[in-house]
Coordinates of C-alpha atoms in Angstrom, one line a residue:
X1 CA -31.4 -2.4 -35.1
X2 CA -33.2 -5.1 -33.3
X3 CA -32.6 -5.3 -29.4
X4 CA -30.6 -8.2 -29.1
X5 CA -28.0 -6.1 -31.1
X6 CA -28.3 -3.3 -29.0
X7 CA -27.8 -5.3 -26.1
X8 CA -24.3 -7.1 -27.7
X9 CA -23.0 -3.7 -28.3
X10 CA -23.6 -2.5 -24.6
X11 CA -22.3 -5.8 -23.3
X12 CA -19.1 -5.3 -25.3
X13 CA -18.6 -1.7 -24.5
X14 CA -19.2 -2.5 -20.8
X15 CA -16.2 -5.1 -21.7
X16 CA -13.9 -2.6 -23.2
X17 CA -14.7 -0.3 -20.6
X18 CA -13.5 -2.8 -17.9
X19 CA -9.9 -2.4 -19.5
X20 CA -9.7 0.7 -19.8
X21 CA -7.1 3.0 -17.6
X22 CA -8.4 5.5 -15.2
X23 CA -6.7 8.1 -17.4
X24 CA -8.9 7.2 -20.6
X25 CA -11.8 7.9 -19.1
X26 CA -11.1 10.4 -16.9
X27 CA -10.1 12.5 -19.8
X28 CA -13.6 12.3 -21.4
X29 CA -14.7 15.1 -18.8
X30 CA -11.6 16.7 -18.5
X31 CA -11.8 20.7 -18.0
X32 CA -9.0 23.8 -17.8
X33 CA -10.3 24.1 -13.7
X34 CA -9.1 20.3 -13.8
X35 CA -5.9 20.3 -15.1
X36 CA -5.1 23.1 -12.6
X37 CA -6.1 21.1 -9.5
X38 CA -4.0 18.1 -11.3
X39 CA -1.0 20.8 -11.8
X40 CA -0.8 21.8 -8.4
X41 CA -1.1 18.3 -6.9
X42 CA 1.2 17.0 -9.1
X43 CA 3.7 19.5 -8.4
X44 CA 3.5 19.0 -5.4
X45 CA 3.5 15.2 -4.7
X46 CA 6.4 15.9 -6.8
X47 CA 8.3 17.8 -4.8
X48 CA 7.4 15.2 -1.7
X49 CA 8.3 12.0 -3.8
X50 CA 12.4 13.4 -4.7
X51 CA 13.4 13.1 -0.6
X52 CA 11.4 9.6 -0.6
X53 CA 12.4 7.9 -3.6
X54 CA 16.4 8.8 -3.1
X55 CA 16.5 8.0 0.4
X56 CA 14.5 4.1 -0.7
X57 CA 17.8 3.5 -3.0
X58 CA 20.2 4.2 -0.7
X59 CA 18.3 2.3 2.1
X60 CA 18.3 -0.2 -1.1
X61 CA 22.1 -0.7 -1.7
X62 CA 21.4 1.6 -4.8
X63 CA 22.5 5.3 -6.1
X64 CA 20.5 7.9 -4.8
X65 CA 20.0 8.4 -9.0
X66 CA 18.3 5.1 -9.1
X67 CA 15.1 6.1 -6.3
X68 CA 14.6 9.2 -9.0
X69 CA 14.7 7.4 -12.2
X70 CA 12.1 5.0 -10.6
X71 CA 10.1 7.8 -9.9
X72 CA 9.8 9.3 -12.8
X73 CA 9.3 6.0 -15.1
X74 CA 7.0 4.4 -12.9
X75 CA 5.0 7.1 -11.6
X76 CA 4.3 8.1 -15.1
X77 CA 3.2 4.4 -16.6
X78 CA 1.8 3.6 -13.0
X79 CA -0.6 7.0 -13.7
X80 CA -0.8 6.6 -17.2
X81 CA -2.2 2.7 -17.3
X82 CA -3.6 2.3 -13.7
X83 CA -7.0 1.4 -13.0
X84 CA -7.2 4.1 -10.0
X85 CA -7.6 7.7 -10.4
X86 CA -5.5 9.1 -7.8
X87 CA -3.0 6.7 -7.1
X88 CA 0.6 7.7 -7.1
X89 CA 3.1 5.5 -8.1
X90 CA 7.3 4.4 -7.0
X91 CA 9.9 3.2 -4.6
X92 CA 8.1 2.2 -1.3
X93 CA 9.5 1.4 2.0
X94 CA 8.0 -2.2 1.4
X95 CA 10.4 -3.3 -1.0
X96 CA 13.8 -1.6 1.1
X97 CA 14.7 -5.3 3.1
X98 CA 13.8 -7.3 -0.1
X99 CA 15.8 -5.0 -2.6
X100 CA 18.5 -4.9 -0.4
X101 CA 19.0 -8.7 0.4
X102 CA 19.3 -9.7 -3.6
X103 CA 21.4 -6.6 -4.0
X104 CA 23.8 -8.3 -1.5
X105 CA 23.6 -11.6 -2.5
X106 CA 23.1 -11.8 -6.0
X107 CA 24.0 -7.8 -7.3
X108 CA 22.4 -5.9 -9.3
X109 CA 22.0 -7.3 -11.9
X110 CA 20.5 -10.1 -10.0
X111 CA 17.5 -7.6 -8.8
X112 CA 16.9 -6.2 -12.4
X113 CA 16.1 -9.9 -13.1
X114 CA 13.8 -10.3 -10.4
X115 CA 12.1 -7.2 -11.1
X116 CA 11.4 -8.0 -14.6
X117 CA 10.0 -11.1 -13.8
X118 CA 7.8 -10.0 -11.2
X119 CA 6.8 -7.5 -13.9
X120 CA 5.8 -10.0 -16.0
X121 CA 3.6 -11.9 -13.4
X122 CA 2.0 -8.7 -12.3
X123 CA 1.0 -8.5 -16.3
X124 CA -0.7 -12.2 -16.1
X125 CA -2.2 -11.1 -12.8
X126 CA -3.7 -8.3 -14.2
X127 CA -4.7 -10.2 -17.5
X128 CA -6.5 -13.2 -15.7
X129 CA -8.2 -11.0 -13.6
X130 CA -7.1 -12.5 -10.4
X131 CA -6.3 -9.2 -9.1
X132 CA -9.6 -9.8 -6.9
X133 CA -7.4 -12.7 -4.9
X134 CA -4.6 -10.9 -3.1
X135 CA -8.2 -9.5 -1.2
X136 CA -7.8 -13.5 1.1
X137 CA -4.7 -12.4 2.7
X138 CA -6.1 -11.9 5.7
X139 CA -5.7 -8.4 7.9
X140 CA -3.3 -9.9 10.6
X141 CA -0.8 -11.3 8.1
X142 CA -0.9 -7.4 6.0
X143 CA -0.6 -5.8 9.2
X144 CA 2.1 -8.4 10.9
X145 CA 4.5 -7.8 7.4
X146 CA 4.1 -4.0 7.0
X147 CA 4.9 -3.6 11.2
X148 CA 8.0 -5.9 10.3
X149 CA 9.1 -3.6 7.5
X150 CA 8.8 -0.4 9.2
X151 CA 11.0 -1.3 11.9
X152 CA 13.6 -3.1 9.6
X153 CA 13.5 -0.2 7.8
X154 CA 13.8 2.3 11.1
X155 CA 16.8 -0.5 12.0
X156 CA 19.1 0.3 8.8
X157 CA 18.8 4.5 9.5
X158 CA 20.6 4.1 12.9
X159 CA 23.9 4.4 11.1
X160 CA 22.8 7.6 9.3
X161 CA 20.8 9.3 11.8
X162 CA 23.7 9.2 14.4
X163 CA 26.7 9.4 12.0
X164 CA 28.0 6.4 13.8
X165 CA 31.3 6.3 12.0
X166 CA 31.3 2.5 10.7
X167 CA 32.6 0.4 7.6
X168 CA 29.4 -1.6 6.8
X169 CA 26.8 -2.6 9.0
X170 CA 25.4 -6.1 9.2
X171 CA 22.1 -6.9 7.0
X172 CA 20.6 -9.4 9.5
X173 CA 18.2 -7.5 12.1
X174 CA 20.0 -9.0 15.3
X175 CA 23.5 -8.5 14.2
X176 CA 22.8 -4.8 13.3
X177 CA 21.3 -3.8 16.3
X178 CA 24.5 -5.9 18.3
X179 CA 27.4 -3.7 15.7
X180 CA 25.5 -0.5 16.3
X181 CA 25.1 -0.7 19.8
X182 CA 28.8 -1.5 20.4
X183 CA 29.9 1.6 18.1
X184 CA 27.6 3.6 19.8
X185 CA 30.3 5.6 21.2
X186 CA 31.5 6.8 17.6
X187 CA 28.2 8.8 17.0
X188 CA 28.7 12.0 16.4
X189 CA 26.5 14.4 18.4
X190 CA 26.0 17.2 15.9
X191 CA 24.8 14.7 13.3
X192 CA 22.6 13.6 16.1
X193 CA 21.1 16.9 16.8
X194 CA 20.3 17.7 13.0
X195 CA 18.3 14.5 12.4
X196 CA 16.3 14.9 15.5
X197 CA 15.7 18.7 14.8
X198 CA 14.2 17.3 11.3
X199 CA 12.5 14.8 12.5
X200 CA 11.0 17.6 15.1
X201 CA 10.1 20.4 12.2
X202 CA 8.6 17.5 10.2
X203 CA 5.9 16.6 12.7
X204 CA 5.6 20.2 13.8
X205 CA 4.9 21.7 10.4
X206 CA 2.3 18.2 9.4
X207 CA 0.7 19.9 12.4
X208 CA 0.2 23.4 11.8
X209 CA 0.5 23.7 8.1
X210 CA -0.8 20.2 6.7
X211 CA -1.3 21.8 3.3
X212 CA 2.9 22.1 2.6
X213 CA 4.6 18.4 3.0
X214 CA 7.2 18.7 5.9
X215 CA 9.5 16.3 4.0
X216 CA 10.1 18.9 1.4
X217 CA 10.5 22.2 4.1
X218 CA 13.0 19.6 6.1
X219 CA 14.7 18.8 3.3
X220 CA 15.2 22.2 2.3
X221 CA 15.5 24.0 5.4
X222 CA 17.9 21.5 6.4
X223 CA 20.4 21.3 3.7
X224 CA 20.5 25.1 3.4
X225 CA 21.4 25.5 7.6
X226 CA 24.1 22.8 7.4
X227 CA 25.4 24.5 4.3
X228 CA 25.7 27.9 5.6
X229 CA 26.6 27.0 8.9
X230 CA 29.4 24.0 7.4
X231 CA 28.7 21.2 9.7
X232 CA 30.8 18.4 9.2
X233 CA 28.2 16.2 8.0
X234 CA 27.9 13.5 5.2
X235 CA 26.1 14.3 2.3
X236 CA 24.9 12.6 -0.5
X237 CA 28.1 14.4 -2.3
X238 CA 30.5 13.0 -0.4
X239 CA 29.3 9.2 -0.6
X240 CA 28.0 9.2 -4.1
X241 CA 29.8 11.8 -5.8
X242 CA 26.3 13.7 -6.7
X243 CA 23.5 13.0 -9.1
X244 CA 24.4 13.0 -12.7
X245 CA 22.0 15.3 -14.1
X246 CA 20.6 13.5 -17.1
X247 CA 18.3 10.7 -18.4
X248 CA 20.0 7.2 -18.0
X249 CA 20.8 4.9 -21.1
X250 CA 18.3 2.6 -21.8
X251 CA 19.5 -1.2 -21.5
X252 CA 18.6 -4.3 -21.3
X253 CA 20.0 -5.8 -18.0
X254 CA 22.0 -9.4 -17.9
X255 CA 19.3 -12.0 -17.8
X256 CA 21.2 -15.2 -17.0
X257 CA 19.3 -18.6 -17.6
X258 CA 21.1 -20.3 -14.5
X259 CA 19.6 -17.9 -12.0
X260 CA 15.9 -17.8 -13.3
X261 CA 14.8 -20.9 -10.7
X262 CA 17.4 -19.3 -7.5
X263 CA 15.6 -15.8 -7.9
X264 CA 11.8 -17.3 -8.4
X265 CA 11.5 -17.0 -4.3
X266 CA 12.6 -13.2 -4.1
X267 CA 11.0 -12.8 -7.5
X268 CA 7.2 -14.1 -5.8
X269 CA 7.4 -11.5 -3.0
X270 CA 8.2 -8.7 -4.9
X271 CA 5.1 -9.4 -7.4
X272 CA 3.1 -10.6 -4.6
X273 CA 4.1 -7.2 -2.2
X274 CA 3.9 -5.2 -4.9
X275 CA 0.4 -6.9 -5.7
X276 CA -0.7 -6.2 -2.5
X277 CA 0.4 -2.7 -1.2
X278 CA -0.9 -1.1 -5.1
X279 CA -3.8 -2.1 -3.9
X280 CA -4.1 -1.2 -0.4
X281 CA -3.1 2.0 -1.5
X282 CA -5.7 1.9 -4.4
X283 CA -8.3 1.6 -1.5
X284 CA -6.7 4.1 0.6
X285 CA -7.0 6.5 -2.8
X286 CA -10.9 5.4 -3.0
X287 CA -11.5 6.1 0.7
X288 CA -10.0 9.8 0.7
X289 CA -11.3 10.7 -3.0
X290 CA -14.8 9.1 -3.3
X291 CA -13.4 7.1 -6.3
X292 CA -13.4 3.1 -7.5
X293 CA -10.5 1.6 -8.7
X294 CA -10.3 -1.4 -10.9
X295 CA -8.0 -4.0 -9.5
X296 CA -6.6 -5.7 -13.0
X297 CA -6.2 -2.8 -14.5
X298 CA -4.0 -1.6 -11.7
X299 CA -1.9 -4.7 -11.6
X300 CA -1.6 -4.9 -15.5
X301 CA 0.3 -1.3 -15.2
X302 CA 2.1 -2.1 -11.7
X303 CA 3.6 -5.1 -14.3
X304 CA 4.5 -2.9 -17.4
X305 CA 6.0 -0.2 -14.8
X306 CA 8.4 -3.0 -13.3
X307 CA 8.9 -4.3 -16.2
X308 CA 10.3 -1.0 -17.9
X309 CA 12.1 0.3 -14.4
X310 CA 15.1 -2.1 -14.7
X311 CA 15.5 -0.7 -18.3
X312 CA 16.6 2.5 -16.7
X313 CA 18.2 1.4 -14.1
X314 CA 15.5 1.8 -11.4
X315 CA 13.8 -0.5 -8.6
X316 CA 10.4 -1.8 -7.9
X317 CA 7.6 0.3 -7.6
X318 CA 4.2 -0.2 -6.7
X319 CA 1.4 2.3 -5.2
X320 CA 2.9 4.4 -2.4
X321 CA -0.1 5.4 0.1
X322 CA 1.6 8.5 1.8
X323 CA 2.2 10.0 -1.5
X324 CA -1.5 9.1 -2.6
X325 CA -2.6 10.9 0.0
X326 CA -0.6 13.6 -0.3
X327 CA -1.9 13.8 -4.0
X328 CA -5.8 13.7 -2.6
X329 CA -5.1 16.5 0.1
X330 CA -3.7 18.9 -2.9
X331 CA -6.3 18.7 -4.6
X332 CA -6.2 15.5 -7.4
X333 CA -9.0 15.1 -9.4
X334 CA -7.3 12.5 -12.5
X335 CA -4.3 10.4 -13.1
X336 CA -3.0 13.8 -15.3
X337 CA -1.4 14.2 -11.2
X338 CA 0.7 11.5 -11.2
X339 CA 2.1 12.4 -14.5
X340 CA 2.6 15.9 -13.5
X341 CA 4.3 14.4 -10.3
X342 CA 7.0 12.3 -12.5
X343 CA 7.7 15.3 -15.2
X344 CA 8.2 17.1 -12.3
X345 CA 10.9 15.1 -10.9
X346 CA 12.2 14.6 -14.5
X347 CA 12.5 18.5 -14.4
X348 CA 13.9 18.5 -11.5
X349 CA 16.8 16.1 -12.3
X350 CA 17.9 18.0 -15.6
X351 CA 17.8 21.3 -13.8
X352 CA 18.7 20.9 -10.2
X353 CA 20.2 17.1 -9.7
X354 CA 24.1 19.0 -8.6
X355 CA 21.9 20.9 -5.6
X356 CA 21.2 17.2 -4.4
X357 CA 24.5 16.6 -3.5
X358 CA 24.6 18.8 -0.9
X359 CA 21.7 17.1 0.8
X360 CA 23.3 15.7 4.3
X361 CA 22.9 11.9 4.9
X362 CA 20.9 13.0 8.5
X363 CA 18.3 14.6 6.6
X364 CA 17.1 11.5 4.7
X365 CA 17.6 9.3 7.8
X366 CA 15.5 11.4 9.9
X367 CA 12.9 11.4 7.0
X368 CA 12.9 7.5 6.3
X369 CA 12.3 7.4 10.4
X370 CA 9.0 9.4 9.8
X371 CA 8.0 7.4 6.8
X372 CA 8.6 3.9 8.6
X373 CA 6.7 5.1 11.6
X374 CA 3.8 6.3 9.6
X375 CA 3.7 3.1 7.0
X376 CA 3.6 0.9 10.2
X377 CA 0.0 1.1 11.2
X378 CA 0.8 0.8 14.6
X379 CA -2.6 2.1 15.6
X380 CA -3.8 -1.1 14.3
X381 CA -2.5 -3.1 16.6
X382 CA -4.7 -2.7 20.0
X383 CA -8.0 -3.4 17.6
X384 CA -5.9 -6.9 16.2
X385 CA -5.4 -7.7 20.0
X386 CA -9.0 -7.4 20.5
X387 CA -10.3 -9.7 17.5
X388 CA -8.9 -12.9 19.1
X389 CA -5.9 -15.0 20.3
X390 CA -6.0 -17.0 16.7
X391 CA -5.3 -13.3 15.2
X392 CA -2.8 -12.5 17.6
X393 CA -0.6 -15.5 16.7
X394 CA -1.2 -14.6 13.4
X395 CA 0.2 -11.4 13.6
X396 CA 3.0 -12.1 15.9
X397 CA 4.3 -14.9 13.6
X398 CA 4.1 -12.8 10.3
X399 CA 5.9 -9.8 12.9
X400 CA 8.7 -11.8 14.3
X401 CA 9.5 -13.7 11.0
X402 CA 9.9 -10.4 8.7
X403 CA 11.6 -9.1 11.3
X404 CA 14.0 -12.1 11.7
X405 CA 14.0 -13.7 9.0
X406 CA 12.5 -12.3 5.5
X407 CA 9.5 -11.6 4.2
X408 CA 8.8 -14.5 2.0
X409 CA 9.0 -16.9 4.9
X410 CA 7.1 -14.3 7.1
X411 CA 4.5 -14.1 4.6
X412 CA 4.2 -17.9 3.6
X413 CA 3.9 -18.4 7.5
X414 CA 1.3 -16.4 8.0
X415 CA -0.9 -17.5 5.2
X416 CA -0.5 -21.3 6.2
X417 CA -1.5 -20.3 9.6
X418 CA -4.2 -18.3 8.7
X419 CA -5.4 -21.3 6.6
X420 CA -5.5 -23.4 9.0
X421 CA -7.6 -21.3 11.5
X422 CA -9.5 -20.6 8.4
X423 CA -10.5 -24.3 8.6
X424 CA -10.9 -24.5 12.3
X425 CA -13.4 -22.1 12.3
X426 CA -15.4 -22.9 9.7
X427 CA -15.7 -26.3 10.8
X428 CA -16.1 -25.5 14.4
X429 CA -19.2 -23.4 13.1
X430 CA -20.9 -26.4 11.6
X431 CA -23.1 -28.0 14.0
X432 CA -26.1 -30.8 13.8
X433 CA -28.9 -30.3 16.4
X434 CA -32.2 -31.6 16.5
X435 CA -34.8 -29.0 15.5
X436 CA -37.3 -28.8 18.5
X437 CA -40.3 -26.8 19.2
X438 CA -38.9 -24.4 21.6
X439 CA -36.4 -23.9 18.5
X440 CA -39.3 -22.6 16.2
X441 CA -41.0 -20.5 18.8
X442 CA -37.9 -18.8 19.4
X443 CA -37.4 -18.0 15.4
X444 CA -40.2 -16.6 15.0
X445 CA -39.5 -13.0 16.6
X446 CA -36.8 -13.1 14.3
X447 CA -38.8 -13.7 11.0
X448 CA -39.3 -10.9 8.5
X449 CA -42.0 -12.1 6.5
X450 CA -44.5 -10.5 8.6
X451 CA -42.7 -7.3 9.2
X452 CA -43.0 -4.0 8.0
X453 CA -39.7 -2.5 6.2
X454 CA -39.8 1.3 5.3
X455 CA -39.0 2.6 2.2
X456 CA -36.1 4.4 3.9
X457 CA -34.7 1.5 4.9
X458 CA -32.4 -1.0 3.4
X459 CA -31.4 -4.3 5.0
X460 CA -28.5 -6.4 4.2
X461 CA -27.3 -9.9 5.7
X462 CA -24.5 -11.8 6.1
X463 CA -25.0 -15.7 6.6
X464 CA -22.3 -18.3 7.4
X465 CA -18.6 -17.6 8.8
X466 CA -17.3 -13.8 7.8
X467 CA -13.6 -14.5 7.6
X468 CA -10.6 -12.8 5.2
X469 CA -12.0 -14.8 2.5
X470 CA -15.0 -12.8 2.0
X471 CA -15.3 -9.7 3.2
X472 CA -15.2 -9.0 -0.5
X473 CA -18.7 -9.3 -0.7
X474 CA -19.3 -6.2 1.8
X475 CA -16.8 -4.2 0.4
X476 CA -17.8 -4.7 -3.5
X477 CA -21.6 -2.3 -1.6
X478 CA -19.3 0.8 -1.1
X479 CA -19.2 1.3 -5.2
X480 CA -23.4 1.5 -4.5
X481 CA -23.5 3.6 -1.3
X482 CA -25.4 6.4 -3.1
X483 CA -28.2 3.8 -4.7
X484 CA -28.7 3.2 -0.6
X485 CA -31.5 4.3 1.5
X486 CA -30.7 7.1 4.4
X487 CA -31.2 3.7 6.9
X488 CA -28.5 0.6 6.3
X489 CA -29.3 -2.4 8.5
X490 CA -26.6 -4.9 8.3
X491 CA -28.4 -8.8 9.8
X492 CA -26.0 -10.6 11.3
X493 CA -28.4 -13.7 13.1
X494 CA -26.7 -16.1 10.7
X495 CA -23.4 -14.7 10.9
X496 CA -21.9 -17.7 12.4
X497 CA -17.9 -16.4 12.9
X498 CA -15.7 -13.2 12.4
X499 CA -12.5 -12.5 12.0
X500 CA -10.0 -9.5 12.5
X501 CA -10.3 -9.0 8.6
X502 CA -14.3 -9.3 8.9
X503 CA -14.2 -6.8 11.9
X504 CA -12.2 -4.3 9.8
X505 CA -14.5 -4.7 6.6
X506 CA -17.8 -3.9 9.3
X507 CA -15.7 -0.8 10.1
X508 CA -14.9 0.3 6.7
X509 CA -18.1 0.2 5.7
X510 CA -19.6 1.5 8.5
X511 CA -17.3 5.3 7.9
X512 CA -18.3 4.8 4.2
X513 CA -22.1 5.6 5.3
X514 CA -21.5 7.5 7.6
X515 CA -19.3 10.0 5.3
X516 CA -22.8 9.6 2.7
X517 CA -24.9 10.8 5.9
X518 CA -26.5 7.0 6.1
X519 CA -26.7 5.4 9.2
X520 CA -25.7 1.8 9.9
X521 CA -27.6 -0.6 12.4
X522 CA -26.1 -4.0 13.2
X523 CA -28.8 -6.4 14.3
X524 CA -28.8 -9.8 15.4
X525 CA -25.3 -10.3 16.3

C-alpha cells in the first residue's frame, strides 16, 4: 500500500472520527473501575436532576410529570449522541419565561411545535458545522440574558415561596411584582418559614458537605418534617393530583400548517438558547474535567433530543451546567453518567413517582430560588463594568429587555448593538500615519529577530482588534496546553482593541495554564 493511500485512509478516519459521539469513543477504553465512577455519578446527578426538572415544568405551565419525562428522554439521547463527555442533559431554568409565554398564548400543543422545530434546526446546525458560530455572541449579551432569566425566574417563585393565596398571577414581570405585592398580606407565615429554612439547609450543607447535593437532603428532609408534623401546606398532590407512575404514550403532537410562520420567532430562541447554553455548559464540563467537546456533534444530539421530547410529552432541554458539575464533582469519567442519571430517574418514576406527591410546593420554590441565583452569574458583573461603557450598555439593554420584554427581542437587541460597536471599534482602530524615523528607532526594541527565545519558552501573538468575534482563535490553544512549554508569553504590541468577551478569553486561558503548572506573561500591551 503506497503512501498516498495510507494517507486517504487516515484523512477519512480523522473524518469519521469528527462525527462520532463522546460515548463511541469513550467506550474504546472503557474499564469495570470506570463504570463504577460513572454509576455513582450518575446516581447521583440523578437524584439532583428529579427536584430540578419537576420544579422547571411547573415554573413552565406544565405537570410536574412533564420536567421528569424530559429528563429521562433527553438526558439519555443528550449523553448518548453528544459530542461532550461529561455533559448532562434536561429542563433548564433558561427556557422557564420562553416555555411559559407559548404555553399561555398558544397551549401546548403550540410549544410541542416549537420544540420540534427547533429540534430540527439544531440537527442542521449540527450538520453544517456552524456550531463554531454561536461562539460571536459576545459576553455582555450571554451574561445580560442569563441575569434576566434568573431573576424572571426568582419573580414567578414569590407565589410559592410565601403561599400567597392567589388565583393566577400575571405573566408580565411588572404586573407580577404590582399583584404580589398587593396580596402580600395573604402570605402565609408557616409556608414562609419552611422555604426559608430550605433555602438555609441548602447553602449550609453545599458548605460543609459539598460531596451530597443539598437539593436532594432539602427535598427530603423537607417533605418528611412537613409530613410528620402536617403543616397546612400545598403539595404537588394537592395541585396536580400526583405523578402517574408510568412511561407516557408516545404521540405525535398537532402540528398545524397555519401556525408554522406565528411560532418561527419563539421557535429561533429556543434553538438559538438552547444552541448556546449546551455549549456554555459543554465548556464549563471541559474546564472542570480536563476534557474537549466537539461543538456539532453536541448540537446534532441537542436537535434529536428536542425533537423526540415532545413525543413524550416533555419540554426543551439543552446542557444544564449545575448538573454537569455536579456530575464532574462525583466522580464522571464518560457519557455512560448521564445515562445512568436518566435510568435513574426512569427508576425512580416506576417505583417511587406516588412519594412525589407529598412534596410541598415551598420546597421546590425555595430550590428554584437557589438555582436562579446560582445560574445568574452575578459575580460577573463588576468585571463587565470594568471592560468599558460600550459593554455596559450592552449588558444593560440585553438585562432590561429580557427582563421586560422577552428574550428574543432582548437578544436581537443586544446582538445589533454589539454589531455596531463591533464596527466602531474596528474602524476606530484603523489609522494612516506617516512612517517617520523616530517611528523605526522606536520598533526596534520591540523586534524579535535578533533575540534569543529559550527552548522553555513559547510565544504567541495576537494582532489586530481582539473582540467576541475571535477569541475563538485563543480558546481553540487550550485542546494543546500539554504540547506547551513550562513559559507561555502571550504578545499583545499589535493587539489594537479588546473587548469584555476578549478580556474573558485572556482569563480563561490564563487558569488553563496555570491548572497545567505553565505560567503566562502578557507583553506588550
Amino acid at each position: 500500500m503506497n503512501g498516498s493511500k495510507i494517507s486517504d485512509i487516515r484523512t477519512n478516519r480523522h473524518h469519521a472520527h469528527r462525527w462520532l459521539p463522546a460515548s463511541v469513543l469513550a467506550l474504546r477504553r472503557y474499564s469495570v473501575r470506570t463504570f463504577t465512577s460513572d454509576l455513582i455519578a450518575g446516581v447521583t446527578v440523578g437524584l439532583v436532576a428529579l427536584p430540578l426538572a419537576m420544579a422547571f415544568a411547573i415554573s413552565s405551565s406544565l405537570p410536574p410529570q412533564a420536567g421528569i419525562y424530559t429528563a429521562i428522554v433527553t438526558g439519555f439521547v443528550i449523553s448518548a449522541l453528544g459530542g461532550s463527555v461529561v455533559q448532562i442533559g434536561g429542563p433548564t431554568g433558561a427556557f422557564v419565561v420562553v416555555v411559559s409565554g407559548i404555553v399561555a398564548q398558544y397551549g401546548v400543543d403550540g410549544l410541542f411545535m416549537c420544540t420540534l422545530m427547533a429540534g430540527v434546526i439544531l440537527v442542521v446546525m449540527g450538520l453544517t458545522g456552524t456550531g463554531t458560530a454561536v461562539r460571536y455572541i459576545p459576553r455582555p449579551v450571554v451574561i445580560g440574558f442569563t441575569n434576566g432569566i434568573a431573576l424572571v425566574i426568582a419573580s414567578t417563585q414569590i407565589k410559592d415561596f410565601f403561599g400567597i393565596t392567589l388565583g393566577s398571577v400575571p405573566g408580565e414581570f411588572i404586573e407580577r411584582l404590582v399583584v404580589l405585592t398587593a396580596n402580600a398580606r395573604a402570605a402565609s407565615p408557616v409556608t414562609t418559614v419552611v422555604a426559608v429554612s430550605v433555602i438555609a439547609l441548602i447553602l449550609v450543607w453545599n458548605r460543609l458537605v459539598p460531596r451530597v447535593p443539598g437539593y436532594v437532603v432539602a427535598l427530603v428532609a423537607g417533605t418528611v418534617v412537613v409530613s410528620v408534623a402536617g403543616l397546612p401546606l400545598e403539595t404537588i398532590g394537592t395541585r396536580f393530583g400526583g405523578i402517574p407512575s408510568e412511561l407516557p404514550a408516545i404521540r405525535l403532537p398537532d402540528f398545524r400548517a397555519d401556525l408554522i410562520l406565528t411560532l418561527l420567532s419563539p421557535t429561533l430562541t429556543i434553538a438559538m438558547l438552547g444552541a448556546i447554553e449546551s455549549l456554555l455548559s459543554a465548556v464549563v464540563a471541559d474546564r472542570l474535567a480536563g476534557t474537549r467537546h466537539n461543538s456539532n456533534v453536541e448540537l446534532f444530539a441537542q436537535g434529536v433530543a428536542n425533537i423526540a421530547s415532545p413525543l413524550v410529552g416533555g419540554l426543551p432541554a439543552t446542557g444544564a451546567i449545575a448538573r454537569t458539575a455536579t456530575n464532574v464533582r462525583s466522580g464522571a469519567k464518560s457519557p455512560v453518567a448521564g445515562m445512568i442519571h436518566a435510568v435513574t430517574l426512569l427508576v425512580i418514576l416506576l417505583v417511587a413517582a406516588p412519594l412525589a406527591g407529598a412534596i410541598p410546593m415551598a420546597i421546590l420554590a425555595a430550590i428554584l430560588m437557589v438555582v436562579s441565583y446560582n445560574m445568574g452569574e452575578w459575580r460577573e458583573i463588576p468585571e463587565l463594568w470594568k471592560a468599558g461603557w460600550a459593554d455596559r450598555l450592552v449588558w444593560m439593554a440585553t438585562f432590561a429587555l429580557t427582563v421586560l420584554a422577552d428574550l428574543t427581542v432582548a437578544v436581537e437587541a443586544g446582538m445589533i448593538l454589539a454589531a455596531l460597536l463591533f464596527i466602531r471599534r474596528v474602524t476606530a482602530t484603523t489609522t494612516v500615519s506617516r512612517v517617520t524615523r523616530d517611528y523605526i528607532d522606536s520598533g526596534r526594541a520591540h523586534t524579535l529577530q535578533d533575540k534569543h527565545i529559550p527552548d522553555y519558552v513559547t510565544i504567541f501573538r495576537i494582532h489586530g482588534p481582539f473582540l467576541f468575534g475571535a477569541t475563538d482563535k485563543l480558546t481553540d490553544l487550550r485542546a494543546h496546553v500539554e504540547t506547551l512549554t513550562p513559559v507561555v508569553i502571550l504578545r499583545l504590541r499589535n493587539m489594537t482593541a479588546i473587548d469584555a468577551t476578549g478580556l474573558h478569553a485572556i482569563q480563561d486561558f490564563a487558569d488553563v495554564l496555570s491548572t497545567s503548572g505553565r505560567t503566562l506573561l502578557l507583553c506588550g500591551a
